[in-house]
Tab-separated table of C-alpha atoms and ligand atoms in Angstrom:
chain	number	residue	atom	x	y	z
A	1	MET	CA	229.809	-99.173	198.056
A	2	LEU	CA	227.155	-99.484	195.349
A	3	ASP	CA	229.091	-102.463	193.961
A	4	THR	CA	227.622	-104.478	196.798
A	5	LEU	CA	224.107	-103.669	195.651
A	6	ARG	CA	222.335	-106.826	194.477
A	7	ILE	CA	218.926	-107.804	193.199
A	8	ILE	CA	216.861	-109.153	196.075
A	9	PHE	CA	214.473	-112.057	195.762
A	10	TYR	CA	211.095	-113.175	197.016
A	11	PRO	CA	210.254	-113.419	199.954
A	12	ASP	CA	212.497	-110.507	201.063
A	13	PRO	CA	210.134	-108.216	203.038
A	14	ARG	CA	211.500	-105.110	201.271
A	15	LEU	CA	209.624	-106.293	198.143
A	16	LYS	CA	206.329	-106.015	200.054
A	17	GLN	CA	206.790	-102.430	201.230
A	18	MET	CA	205.141	-99.297	199.912
A	19	SER	CA	208.004	-97.109	198.632
A	20	SER	CA	208.402	-93.399	199.448
A	21	PRO	CA	208.588	-90.510	196.972
A	22	VAL	CA	212.033	-89.296	195.873
A	23	GLN	CA	212.634	-85.784	197.215
A	24	VAL	CA	216.329	-85.208	196.578
A	25	PHE	CA	217.726	-85.420	193.039
A	26	ASP	CA	221.432	-85.713	193.722
A	27	GLN	CA	224.549	-87.573	192.675
A	28	SER	CA	223.746	-90.582	194.850
A	29	LEU	CA	220.456	-91.032	192.969
A	30	ARG	CA	222.422	-90.996	189.673
A	31	GLU	CA	224.878	-93.556	190.991
A	32	LEU	CA	222.070	-95.801	192.212
A	33	THR	CA	220.423	-95.591	188.792
A	34	ALA	CA	223.683	-96.404	186.967
A	35	ARG	CA	224.221	-99.463	189.177
A	36	MET	CA	220.632	-100.575	188.548
A	37	PHE	CA	221.202	-100.432	184.764
A	38	GLU	CA	224.296	-102.636	185.233
A	39	LEU	CA	222.299	-105.161	187.241
A	40	MET	CA	219.381	-105.094	184.802
A	41	ARG	CA	221.687	-105.854	181.845
A	42	GLU	CA	223.556	-108.534	183.789
A	43	HIS	CA	220.249	-110.314	184.475
A	44	ARG	CA	218.817	-109.589	180.990
A	45	GLY	CA	215.779	-107.742	182.281
A	46	VAL	CA	213.736	-105.029	180.565
A	47	GLY	CA	212.864	-103.194	183.773
A	48	LEU	CA	214.041	-102.912	187.368
A	49	ALA	CA	212.484	-101.058	190.300
A	50	ALA	CA	214.485	-99.584	193.201
A	51	PRO	CA	212.803	-101.880	195.797
A	52	GLN	CA	214.313	-104.825	193.876
A	53	VAL	CA	217.767	-103.669	194.990
A	54	GLY	CA	216.495	-103.056	198.517
A	55	LYS	CA	215.847	-99.296	198.137
A	56	ASN	CA	212.253	-98.415	198.966
A	57	ILE	CA	211.986	-95.264	196.856
A	58	ARG	CA	209.616	-94.505	193.964
A	59	MET	CA	211.965	-94.972	191.033
A	60	PHE	CA	212.342	-97.556	188.293
A	61	ILE	CA	214.353	-97.998	185.133
A	62	MET	CA	213.458	-99.580	181.809
A	63	ASN	CA	215.020	-100.557	178.524
A	64	ALA	CA	212.515	-102.302	176.263
A	65	THR	CA	214.833	-102.653	173.220
A	66	GLY	CA	218.289	-103.446	174.589
A	67	LYS	CA	219.797	-100.380	172.837
A	68	PRO	CA	221.779	-98.114	175.218
A	69	GLU	CA	220.023	-94.996	173.887
A	70	ASP	CA	216.702	-96.435	175.084
A	71	ASP	CA	217.672	-96.405	178.776
A	72	LYS	CA	214.829	-94.687	180.635
A	73	VAL	CA	214.521	-93.547	184.259
A	74	TYR	CA	211.125	-92.837	185.854
A	75	ILE	CA	211.008	-91.102	189.220
A	76	ASN	CA	207.796	-90.575	191.232
A	77	PRO	CA	205.726	-92.030	188.358
A	78	VAL	CA	201.949	-91.727	187.988
A	79	LEU	CA	200.095	-93.939	185.487
A	80	THR	CA	196.921	-93.177	183.534
A	81	PRO	CA	195.577	-96.209	181.643
A	82	GLY	CA	193.864	-96.297	178.235
A	83	ASP	CA	190.622	-98.249	177.703
A	84	ASP	CA	191.861	-101.547	176.219
A	85	SER	CA	193.541	-104.358	178.083
A	86	ALA	CA	195.718	-107.240	176.940
A	87	GLU	CA	197.052	-110.527	178.342
A	88	GLY	CA	200.760	-111.188	178.178
A	89	ASP	CA	203.525	-113.226	179.806
A	90	GLU	CA	205.499	-111.551	182.573
A	91	GLY	CA	208.536	-112.608	184.503
A	92	CYS	CA	210.308	-110.851	187.356
A	93	LEU	CA	214.005	-110.701	188.274
A	94	SER	CA	212.998	-111.060	191.943
A	95	LEU	CA	211.039	-114.255	191.164
A	96	PRO	CA	213.472	-116.294	189.038
A	97	GLY	CA	211.842	-119.235	187.241
A	98	ILE	CA	208.307	-117.845	187.331
A	99	THR	CA	206.348	-116.579	184.344
A	100	ALA	CA	202.674	-115.695	184.474
A	101	GLN	CA	199.914	-114.421	182.217
A	102	MET	CA	198.946	-110.962	183.386
A	103	LEU	CA	196.048	-108.817	182.269
A	104	ARG	CA	197.268	-105.227	181.863
A	105	ALA	CA	196.104	-102.034	180.212
A	106	HIS	CA	197.295	-102.094	176.590
A	107	GLN	CA	198.017	-98.380	176.470
A	108	MET	CA	199.335	-96.192	179.241
A	109	THR	CA	200.380	-92.628	179.851
A	110	ILE	CA	203.100	-92.069	182.422
A	111	SER	CA	203.908	-88.806	184.181
A	112	ALA	CA	207.214	-88.862	186.006
A	113	GLN	CA	210.366	-86.909	186.799
A	114	ASP	CA	213.815	-87.413	185.305
A	115	LEU	CA	217.134	-87.484	187.183
A	116	ASP	CA	217.161	-83.664	187.323
A	117	GLY	CA	213.678	-83.635	188.833
A	118	LYS	CA	212.216	-82.316	185.586
A	119	PRO	CA	208.654	-83.555	184.925
A	120	PHE	CA	207.817	-85.322	181.650
A	121	GLN	CA	205.009	-87.336	180.126
A	122	GLN	CA	205.048	-90.295	177.743
A	123	THR	CA	202.391	-92.529	176.146
A	124	GLU	CA	203.120	-96.064	174.948
A	125	ALA	CA	201.262	-99.247	173.993
A	126	GLY	CA	202.324	-102.868	174.272
A	127	LEU	CA	205.574	-103.893	175.989
A	128	PRO	CA	206.671	-100.522	177.439
A	129	ALA	CA	203.178	-99.970	178.875
A	130	ARG	CA	203.276	-103.462	180.401
A	131	VAL	CA	206.730	-102.879	181.922
A	132	TRP	CA	205.519	-99.602	183.501
A	133	GLN	CA	202.611	-101.398	185.160
A	134	HIS	CA	204.842	-104.218	186.405
A	135	GLU	CA	207.440	-101.811	187.843
A	136	MET	CA	204.764	-99.540	189.319
A	137	ASP	CA	203.443	-102.592	191.186
A	138	HIS	CA	206.919	-102.995	192.740
A	139	LEU	CA	206.761	-99.425	194.081
A	140	ASN	CA	203.492	-100.373	195.807
A	141	GLY	CA	204.804	-103.646	197.228
A	142	THR	CA	202.947	-105.878	194.758
A	143	LEU	CA	204.505	-108.854	192.948
A	144	ILE	CA	203.127	-110.863	190.010
A	145	ILE	CA	202.346	-113.739	192.396
A	146	ASP	CA	199.979	-111.375	194.239
A	147	ARG	CA	198.044	-110.962	190.974
A	148	MET	CA	197.941	-114.657	190.033
A	149	GLY	CA	194.820	-116.762	190.303
A	150	PRO	CA	194.857	-119.784	192.649
A	151	ALA	CA	195.596	-122.286	189.831
A	152	ALA	CA	198.570	-120.310	188.475
A	153	LYS	CA	199.911	-119.828	191.981
A	154	MET	CA	199.527	-123.549	192.697
A	155	ALA	CA	201.532	-124.325	189.545
A	156	CYS	CA	204.571	-122.394	190.805
A	157	ARG	CA	204.270	-123.513	194.424
A	158	ARG	CA	207.450	-125.606	194.270
A	159	ILE	CA	209.579	-122.723	192.916
A	160	LEU	CA	208.176	-120.391	195.580
A	161	ARG	CA	209.030	-122.871	198.299
A	162	GLU	CA	212.595	-123.193	196.979
A	163	LEU	CA	212.970	-119.406	197.014
A	164	GLU	CA	211.631	-119.301	200.581
A	165	GLU	CA	214.129	-121.959	201.690
A	166	LYS	CA	217.034	-120.141	199.995
A	167	TYR	CA	216.011	-116.906	201.700
A	168	GLU	CA	215.862	-118.576	205.112
A	169	LYS	CA	219.275	-120.148	204.581
A	170	ARG	CA	220.858	-116.832	203.551
A	171	ASN	CA	219.378	-115.007	206.514
A	172	LYS	CA	220.207	-117.529	209.195
A	173	PRO	CA	222.147	-115.859	212.006
B	1	LIG	ZN1	209.481	-107.527	188.800
């Protein structure tokens, strides 16, 4: 059944929802996570949040290096930023064709739970810290286009309209 799970795209309303905490750490959560890693690799992403496969729960995955041993799962994450910030390019698997300069905290500490529900903490700077902030936004229903200035948003207006038309076509009764 999880084989039918797909990445969903803007403007699917599930991407705008606030996701709920994970309360049960069971086999179905493991299977969901495994399927998300498959999808993330297929689409060559470095991170993927559960809402992006239509599941509004507070969980995301990341692999910032491409090595299998660097697969990471973060459940019910909480972020604590460092003092410095940095600009960097971000894309999103739910917004194909769009890249934007985003100002993010350079360093971040994350507190989360693993697949067994065990709490852990991790501090990173640079790309992993950026991915955490991007994926955390997904759990709160925020996309990079919501953080863009008017000029940047204007520049990708055509791509957004195409995505909106595709969505309407797919969801026609
Ligand atoms: Zn994204």
